[in-house]
Amino acid sequence: MADEDKLQPLMFLMTYMLMKRRRDINNADTQRLNEVKRRIRHRQYFFQRQRRMLMMLTARDLRCSCDIRTRPWTSTECTDWWERVVMTEFQPSDWLEKFRMSRETFFFLCGKLKPRLARQDTHFRRALPLEKRVAVALWRLASNIEYRTISGLFGVGSSTVCKCVRDVCHAIVTLLRPVYLCSPSVQEVEDSAHHFLSRWGFPHCVGAVATLHTAILTPSANVANYANPDGWLSVVSQVAVNGLGQFWDVCAGFPGSTEPTAILQNSALWASASEGVLSPDPPPSFMGKPLRYVLLGEPGYPLQPWLMKAYSKKKEEDDVEEEEGGLAEARRAFNQRFVRARRGAATALLRLRARWQCLSKRNDCSLDVVPTMILACCILHNVCEAHGDLFQGEWHGEVTKGENPQPGHTTARAPSPPGTSDHLQGEEVRKLFCDYFQQSQLQQQD
């Protein structure tokens, strides 16, 4: 019995060592099996990667030699109209009619937009050519037709048309605005003053300020804010036009019910003109006095030393009754010259809307894109005017037949909001112009 008690601990120890040895052997077998599986997976991944690389190299060689590729960034396979008809058979009149600019201006525009719009081909797809992307956007801006119509015409998807319009408009504003839509230089200010005097008979003037309403779809919120004085939904923009009929300042995207005075007083134009940026230093002389150059504004604008507006009809009638020494006649002469000089801005806006139909018809783009589109159209207008592209008179008919005439063309604008009063010095400046026009009439009579 005593011997058995002595052997029992030894038996337990032997049993424990045998079980531990079996467990170690099993763990080693499991580790070897896992390592074999890991190596198999790694080799399979390596072989698959080699196979993919060989397939890509083979596909690239085939594409380079046989021009075989997968579907490009288009929804239809046929692009013969763009590649064969437009690029090779379009006449100068066709370029003007469809793209609103000459072929030379079109390729000039493509060159300027290339840094932002150029795309590279991939191994699986070819990017849409730069020229085609610009053409899609211009076609949309010029015609305002539906995306699906342009999609079938150019052989691209409707979503691609939408993206082209967005990308091209943003590129135009980013790259061309500093060149074609910026504050005028001293020489440009002098040239504009010369054009206003020689063409419209209004001296000491460098530009006119006007508003443009663009019809939009019903927004998702604040619908009442976008109803303009005529009752239809729009966004309103403020533009400044020089003597050549080109835009040099644009504030776009305000709700249609916004008063023009509120837009003007919150714009950079108000700040720069109030500080005398639009005139050289020292100011040029007018009627024997140093006077800054002036702008011509709408009736609702407040009269400022640098911003002139016409006399109201009620004021003219009061002057007729009072007959204050020919004052009524001087004010009539001022109003006549003022209205005549303002035609330059009206003509520029008419040419803008006629050339780019997206501004004269209801714009069905997203509301966040419309301000950029308006800026892009104003810049394109300046580009076409600077390059001397022809403007076809029949385009005017497309604007007059539009369903949304400008509110200021058919009805009187709302009265000025409270808190916007005429400046006393502005009245003195306007009186100087009255004296100038009255002297001009007397000299003509003599």
Coordinates of C-alpha atoms in Angstrom, one line a residue:
M1 CA 0.0 0.0 0.0
A2 CA 2.8 2.3 0.8
D3 CA 4.5 1.6 -2.6
E4 CA 1.3 2.4 -4.4
D5 CA 1.1 5.8 -2.6
K6 CA 4.6 6.5 -3.7
L7 CA 3.9 5.6 -7.4
Q8 CA 0.7 7.7 -7.7
P9 CA 2.4 11.1 -8.0
L10 CA 4.7 9.7 -10.6
M11 CA 1.8 8.3 -12.6
F12 CA 0.1 11.7 -12.5
L13 CA 3.3 13.4 -13.7
M14 CA 3.7 11.0 -16.5
T15 CA 0.1 11.4 -17.6
Y16 CA 0.4 15.2 -17.5
M17 CA 3.6 15.1 -19.6
L18 CA 2.0 12.8 -22.2
M19 CA -1.1 15.1 -22.5
K20 CA 1.1 18.2 -22.8
R21 CA 3.2 16.5 -25.5
R22 CA 0.1 15.5 -27.5
R23 CA -1.3 19.1 -27.2
D24 CA 2.0 20.6 -28.4
I25 CA 2.0 18.2 -31.4
N26 CA -1.5 19.2 -32.2
N27 CA -0.7 22.9 -32.0
A28 CA 2.3 22.4 -34.2
D29 CA 0.2 20.6 -36.8
T30 CA -2.3 23.4 -36.7
Q31 CA 0.3 26.0 -37.2
R32 CA 1.9 24.1 -40.1
L33 CA -1.6 23.8 -41.7
N34 CA -2.3 27.5 -41.3
E35 CA 1.0 28.4 -42.8
V36 CA 0.4 26.2 -45.8
K37 CA -3.0 27.8 -46.3
R38 CA -1.5 31.3 -46.0
R39 CA 1.1 30.5 -48.6
I40 CA -1.6 29.1 -50.9
R41 CA -3.7 32.2 -50.6
H42 CA -0.7 34.4 -51.1
R43 CA 0.3 32.5 -54.2
Q44 CA -3.2 32.6 -55.6
Y45 CA -3.3 36.4 -55.0
F46 CA 0.1 36.7 -56.7
F47 CA -1.0 34.7 -59.7
Q48 CA -4.3 36.7 -60.0
R49 CA -2.4 40.0 -59.9
Q50 CA -0.1 38.8 -62.6
R51 CA -3.1 37.7 -64.7
R52 CA -4.7 41.1 -64.3
M53 CA -1.6 42.9 -65.3
L54 CA -1.2 40.8 -68.4
M55 CA -4.8 41.4 -69.3
M56 CA -4.3 45.2 -68.9
L57 CA -1.2 45.2 -71.0
T58 CA -2.8 43.1 -73.7
A59 CA -5.9 45.4 -73.7
R60 CA -3.6 48.5 -74.0
D61 CA -1.7 47.0 -76.9
L62 CA -4.9 46.0 -78.7
R63 CA -6.3 49.5 -78.2
C64 CA -3.2 51.2 -79.5
S65 CA -3.0 48.9 -82.5
C66 CA -6.7 48.3 -83.3
D67 CA -8.5 51.1 -81.5
I68 CA -10.6 48.6 -79.6
R69 CA -11.9 49.9 -76.3
T70 CA -14.8 49.7 -73.9
R71 CA -17.7 52.1 -74.0
P72 CA -16.5 55.8 -73.5
W73 CA -18.1 58.3 -71.3
T74 CA -21.3 58.3 -73.4
S75 CA -24.6 56.6 -73.4
T76 CA -24.8 56.1 -77.1
E77 CA -22.2 54.7 -79.4
C78 CA -22.8 57.0 -82.3
T79 CA -21.0 60.4 -82.3
D80 CA -20.7 60.8 -86.0
W81 CA -22.6 64.1 -86.0
W82 CA -20.1 65.8 -83.8
E83 CA -16.9 64.3 -85.2
R84 CA -17.8 64.4 -88.9
V85 CA -20.5 67.1 -89.4
V86 CA -19.6 69.8 -86.8
M87 CA -15.9 69.5 -86.8
T88 CA -15.5 69.2 -90.6
E89 CA -18.6 70.4 -92.4
F90 CA -19.9 73.3 -90.3
Q91 CA -19.8 76.7 -92.1
P92 CA -19.1 80.0 -90.3
S93 CA -22.9 80.8 -90.3
D94 CA -23.5 77.4 -88.6
W95 CA -21.1 78.1 -85.8
L96 CA -22.8 81.5 -85.2
E97 CA -26.2 80.0 -85.3
K98 CA -25.6 77.0 -83.0
F99 CA -22.8 78.1 -80.7
R100 CA -23.3 81.9 -80.9
M101 CA -19.7 82.5 -81.7
S102 CA -17.2 81.9 -84.5
R103 CA -15.1 78.8 -84.9
E104 CA -12.0 80.8 -84.0
T105 CA -13.5 82.2 -80.8
F106 CA -14.7 78.7 -79.9
F107 CA -11.2 77.2 -80.0
F108 CA -9.8 80.2 -78.3
L109 CA -12.3 79.6 -75.5
C110 CA -11.3 75.9 -75.4
G111 CA -7.7 76.8 -75.0
K112 CA -8.4 79.2 -72.1
L113 CA -10.5 76.5 -70.3
K114 CA -8.1 73.7 -70.8
P115 CA -6.3 74.0 -67.5
R116 CA -9.5 73.3 -65.6
L117 CA -11.5 71.1 -68.0
A118 CA -8.8 68.8 -69.5
R119 CA -9.3 65.1 -68.7
Q120 CA -7.0 62.1 -69.3
D121 CA -8.0 58.7 -70.8
T122 CA -7.9 55.6 -68.6
H123 CA -7.1 52.0 -69.5
F124 CA -10.8 51.2 -69.7
R125 CA -12.5 54.4 -70.9
R126 CA -11.7 57.5 -73.0
A127 CA -12.5 60.8 -71.5
L128 CA -14.9 63.2 -73.4
P129 CA -12.9 65.5 -75.5
L130 CA -12.5 69.1 -74.2
E131 CA -14.0 70.6 -77.3
K132 CA -17.0 68.4 -77.1
R133 CA -17.6 69.3 -73.5
V134 CA -17.5 73.0 -74.2
A135 CA -19.8 72.5 -77.2
V136 CA -22.4 70.7 -75.1
A137 CA -22.4 73.5 -72.6
L138 CA -22.6 76.3 -75.2
W139 CA -25.4 74.5 -77.0
R140 CA -27.4 74.4 -73.8
L141 CA -26.7 78.1 -72.9
A142 CA -27.6 79.2 -76.5
S143 CA -30.7 77.2 -77.0
N144 CA -32.0 76.3 -73.5
I145 CA -33.3 73.0 -74.9
E146 CA -33.7 69.9 -72.7
Y147 CA -30.8 67.8 -71.6
R148 CA -32.2 64.6 -73.3
T149 CA -32.3 66.4 -76.7
I150 CA -28.7 67.5 -76.3
S151 CA -27.9 64.0 -75.1
G152 CA -29.2 62.4 -78.4
L153 CA -27.5 65.1 -80.5
F154 CA -24.0 64.7 -79.1
G155 CA -24.2 61.0 -78.2
V156 CA -23.7 61.5 -74.5
G157 CA -25.8 60.8 -71.4
S158 CA -28.2 63.3 -69.9
S159 CA -26.2 63.3 -66.7
T160 CA -23.1 64.0 -68.7
V161 CA -24.8 67.0 -70.3
C162 CA -25.7 68.4 -66.9
K163 CA -22.1 67.9 -65.6
C164 CA -20.7 69.6 -68.7
V165 CA -22.9 72.6 -68.2
R166 CA -21.8 72.9 -64.5
D167 CA -18.1 72.3 -65.1
V168 CA -17.9 74.7 -68.1
C169 CA -19.8 77.5 -66.4
H170 CA -17.6 77.2 -63.3
A171 CA -14.5 77.1 -65.4
I172 CA -15.5 80.2 -67.3
V173 CA -16.2 82.1 -64.1
T174 CA -13.0 81.0 -62.4
L175 CA -10.6 81.4 -65.3
L176 CA -12.1 84.2 -67.4
R177 CA -13.8 86.5 -64.9
P178 CA -10.5 88.2 -63.8
V179 CA -9.9 89.1 -67.5
Y180 CA -13.3 89.8 -69.0
L181 CA -15.4 90.8 -66.1
C182 CA -13.4 93.1 -63.9
S183 CA -13.1 96.8 -62.8
P184 CA -12.0 98.9 -65.8
S185 CA -8.6 100.4 -66.0
V186 CA -8.0 104.2 -66.2
Q187 CA -7.7 104.0 -70.0
E188 CA -10.9 101.9 -70.3
V189 CA -12.7 104.4 -68.1
E190 CA -11.6 107.3 -70.5
D191 CA -12.6 105.2 -73.5
S192 CA -16.0 104.5 -72.1
A193 CA -16.6 108.2 -71.3
H194 CA -15.6 109.0 -74.9
H195 CA -18.1 106.4 -76.3
F196 CA -21.0 107.7 -74.2
L197 CA -20.4 111.3 -75.4
S198 CA -19.8 110.4 -79.1
R199 CA -22.5 107.8 -79.4
W200 CA -25.2 108.8 -77.0
G201 CA -24.5 112.5 -76.4
F202 CA -24.1 112.2 -72.7
P203 CA -20.9 113.7 -71.3
H204 CA -18.8 112.7 -68.3
C205 CA -20.5 109.2 -68.0
V206 CA -18.7 105.9 -68.0
G207 CA -21.5 103.3 -67.6
A208 CA -25.1 102.4 -66.9
V209 CA -26.5 100.2 -64.2
A210 CA -29.5 97.9 -65.0
T211 CA -31.3 94.8 -63.7
L212 CA -31.9 91.5 -65.4
H213 CA -34.6 89.0 -64.3
T214 CA -34.1 85.3 -65.2
A215 CA -37.1 82.9 -64.9
I216 CA -36.6 79.8 -62.8
L217 CA -38.5 76.7 -61.7
T218 CA -40.4 76.8 -58.4
P219 CA -37.9 76.7 -55.6
S220 CA -38.3 74.2 -52.7
A221 CA -38.5 77.0 -50.1
N222 CA -39.3 80.7 -49.8
V223 CA -41.3 80.8 -53.0
A224 CA -42.8 84.2 -52.3
N225 CA -39.4 85.8 -52.2
Y226 CA -38.7 84.9 -55.8
A227 CA -41.9 86.5 -57.2
N228 CA -41.0 89.6 -59.2
P229 CA -43.2 92.7 -59.7
D230 CA -44.9 90.9 -62.7
G231 CA -45.7 87.9 -60.6
W232 CA -43.5 85.2 -62.1
L233 CA -40.6 83.5 -60.3
S234 CA -37.1 84.8 -61.1
V235 CA -33.7 85.6 -59.8
V236 CA -32.6 89.2 -60.4
S237 CA -29.1 90.3 -61.3
Q238 CA -27.5 93.8 -61.4
V239 CA -25.2 94.6 -64.3
A240 CA -23.0 97.6 -65.1
V241 CA -22.5 98.3 -68.8
N242 CA -19.7 100.4 -70.4
G243 CA -19.9 102.5 -73.5
L244 CA -19.1 99.6 -75.8
G245 CA -22.0 97.5 -74.5
Q246 CA -19.8 95.2 -72.5
F247 CA -20.4 94.2 -68.8
W248 CA -17.7 95.0 -66.2
D249 CA -19.6 94.3 -63.0
V250 CA -22.3 91.7 -62.4
C251 CA -24.1 90.8 -59.1
A252 CA -26.2 87.7 -59.8
G253 CA -28.6 85.4 -58.0
F254 CA -30.8 87.6 -55.8
P255 CA -34.5 86.6 -55.3
G256 CA -36.8 88.2 -57.8
S257 CA -38.6 90.3 -55.2
T258 CA -35.4 92.0 -54.1
E259 CA -35.4 95.8 -54.7
P260 CA -32.8 97.1 -57.1
T261 CA -31.7 99.6 -54.5
A262 CA -31.0 96.9 -52.0
I263 CA -28.8 95.0 -54.5
L264 CA -26.9 98.2 -55.4
Q265 CA -26.2 99.2 -51.9
N266 CA -24.9 95.8 -51.0
S267 CA -22.7 95.4 -54.0
A268 CA -19.0 96.1 -54.5
L269 CA -20.0 98.7 -57.2
W270 CA -21.6 100.9 -54.6
A271 CA -18.5 100.8 -52.4
S272 CA -16.0 101.4 -55.2
A273 CA -18.0 104.2 -56.9
S274 CA -18.6 106.0 -53.6
E275 CA -14.8 105.9 -53.0
G276 CA -14.2 107.4 -56.4
V277 CA -12.5 104.4 -57.9
L278 CA -14.2 104.9 -61.3
S279 CA -12.6 108.3 -61.8
P280 CA -9.0 109.4 -62.1
D281 CA -7.3 111.4 -59.4
P282 CA -7.7 114.4 -59.5
P283 CA -11.2 114.3 -61.0
P284 CA -11.7 115.6 -64.5
S285 CA -13.3 119.0 -65.1
F286 CA -17.0 119.4 -66.1
M287 CA -18.7 122.8 -66.5
G288 CA -15.7 124.4 -64.9
K289 CA -15.7 122.3 -61.8
P290 CA -13.8 119.1 -60.8
L291 CA -16.3 116.2 -61.0
R292 CA -16.1 112.5 -60.8
Y293 CA -17.5 110.4 -63.7
V294 CA -21.1 109.3 -63.2
L295 CA -23.2 106.2 -63.8
L296 CA -26.8 106.2 -65.1
G297 CA -29.2 104.3 -63.0
E298 CA -32.9 103.2 -62.9
P299 CA -35.7 105.4 -61.5
G300 CA -35.8 103.5 -58.2
Y301 CA -32.1 104.1 -57.4
P302 CA -31.2 106.9 -54.9
L303 CA -29.6 109.9 -56.5
Q304 CA -25.9 110.1 -55.7
P305 CA -23.0 112.4 -56.8
W306 CA -21.8 109.5 -59.0
L307 CA -25.2 108.0 -59.9
M308 CA -27.7 109.9 -62.0
K309 CA -31.4 109.1 -62.6
A310 CA -34.1 110.8 -64.7
Y311 CA -36.5 113.4 -63.2
S312 CA -39.9 111.9 -62.4
K313 CA -42.9 112.9 -64.5
K314 CA -44.6 114.4 -61.5
K315 CA -41.6 116.8 -61.0
E316 CA -41.7 117.8 -64.6
E317 CA -45.5 118.6 -64.3
D318 CA -44.9 120.7 -61.2
D319 CA -42.1 122.6 -63.1
V320 CA -44.5 123.2 -66.0
E321 CA -47.0 124.8 -63.6
E322 CA -44.4 126.9 -61.9
E323 CA -42.4 127.8 -65.0
E324 CA -39.3 128.6 -63.0
G325 CA -37.2 130.4 -65.6
G326 CA -36.9 127.5 -68.1
L327 CA -36.1 124.9 -65.5
A328 CA -38.7 122.6 -66.9
E329 CA -37.2 122.7 -70.3
A330 CA -33.7 121.9 -69.0
R331 CA -35.1 118.9 -67.1
R332 CA -36.9 117.7 -70.2
A333 CA -33.6 117.9 -72.1
F334 CA -31.8 116.0 -69.4
N335 CA -34.4 113.3 -69.4
Q336 CA -34.2 113.0 -73.2
R337 CA -30.5 112.6 -73.2
F338 CA -30.7 110.3 -70.2
V339 CA -33.1 107.9 -71.8
R340 CA -31.1 107.9 -75.0
A341 CA -27.9 107.1 -73.1
R342 CA -29.6 104.3 -71.2
R343 CA -30.4 102.6 -74.4
G344 CA -26.9 101.3 -74.5
A345 CA -27.5 99.2 -71.4
A346 CA -30.9 98.0 -72.7
T347 CA -29.3 97.0 -76.0
A348 CA -26.5 95.1 -74.2
L349 CA -29.0 93.2 -72.1
L350 CA -31.1 92.4 -75.2
R351 CA -28.1 91.1 -77.1
L352 CA -27.1 89.1 -74.0
R353 CA -30.5 87.4 -73.8
A354 CA -30.8 87.0 -77.5
R355 CA -27.4 85.3 -77.8
W356 CA -27.9 83.1 -74.7
Q357 CA -31.4 81.9 -74.7
C358 CA -31.1 80.3 -71.2
L359 CA -31.5 83.9 -69.8
S360 CA -34.6 84.8 -71.9
K361 CA -36.6 81.5 -71.3
R362 CA -37.4 79.7 -68.1
N363 CA -34.2 78.1 -66.8
D364 CA -34.9 74.6 -65.5
C365 CA -31.4 74.2 -63.9
S366 CA -30.9 73.8 -60.2
L367 CA -31.2 77.1 -58.3
D368 CA -27.6 76.9 -57.1
V369 CA -26.3 76.7 -60.7
V370 CA -28.3 79.7 -62.1
P371 CA -26.1 82.5 -60.7
T372 CA -23.0 80.9 -62.1
M373 CA -24.7 80.4 -65.4
I374 CA -25.7 84.1 -65.5
L375 CA -22.1 85.1 -64.8
A376 CA -20.8 82.7 -67.4
C377 CA -23.2 84.2 -70.1
C378 CA -22.1 87.7 -69.3
I379 CA -18.5 86.7 -69.6
L380 CA -19.1 84.9 -72.9
H381 CA -21.0 88.0 -74.1
N382 CA -17.8 90.1 -73.5
V383 CA -15.6 87.4 -75.1
C384 CA -17.8 87.5 -78.3
E385 CA -17.9 91.3 -78.3
A386 CA -14.2 91.6 -77.8
H387 CA -13.5 89.2 -80.7
G388 CA -15.9 91.0 -83.0
D389 CA -18.3 88.0 -83.5
L390 CA -21.3 88.9 -85.6
F391 CA -24.7 89.3 -83.9
Q392 CA -27.6 88.2 -86.1
G393 CA -30.6 90.4 -86.0
E394 CA -33.1 87.5 -86.1
W395 CA -32.0 86.5 -82.7
H396 CA -33.9 89.5 -81.3
G397 CA -37.1 87.9 -82.5
E398 CA -36.5 84.9 -80.3
V399 CA -36.4 87.2 -77.3
T400 CA -39.5 89.2 -78.1
K401 CA -41.4 85.9 -78.5
G402 CA -40.3 84.8 -75.1
E403 CA -42.8 83.9 -72.4
N404 CA -41.2 86.0 -69.7
P405 CA -40.6 89.7 -70.7
Q406 CA -38.5 91.7 -68.3
P407 CA -40.7 93.4 -65.7
G408 CA -39.1 96.8 -66.3
H409 CA -40.0 96.6 -70.0
T410 CA -43.8 96.4 -69.6
T411 CA -44.7 97.8 -66.1
A412 CA -43.4 100.5 -63.8
R413 CA -41.1 99.4 -61.0
A414 CA -42.1 99.6 -57.4
P415 CA -41.4 102.8 -55.5
S416 CA -38.1 103.1 -53.6
P417 CA -38.1 101.5 -50.2
P418 CA -38.0 103.6 -47.1
G419 CA -34.6 104.9 -46.0
T420 CA -33.3 105.4 -49.5
S421 CA -33.3 109.2 -50.2
D422 CA -31.6 111.3 -52.8
H423 CA -28.3 112.9 -52.0
L424 CA -28.2 116.7 -52.0
Q425 CA -24.9 116.8 -53.8
G426 CA -26.3 114.4 -56.3
E427 CA -29.0 117.0 -57.1
E428 CA -26.4 119.6 -57.6
V429 CA -24.5 117.4 -60.0
R430 CA -27.7 116.7 -61.9
K431 CA -28.4 120.4 -62.1
L432 CA -24.9 120.8 -63.8
F433 CA -26.0 118.3 -66.5
C434 CA -29.2 120.3 -67.0
D435 CA -27.2 123.4 -67.5
Y436 CA -24.9 121.6 -69.9
F437 CA -27.8 120.3 -72.1
Q438 CA -29.5 123.7 -72.0
Q439 CA -26.4 125.4 -73.2
S440 CA -26.0 122.8 -75.9
Q441 CA -29.6 123.4 -77.1
L442 CA -28.9 127.2 -77.2
Q443 CA -25.7 126.7 -79.2
Q444 CA -27.5 124.5 -81.7
Q445 CA -30.3 127.1 -82.1
D446 CA -27.7 129.8 -82.8

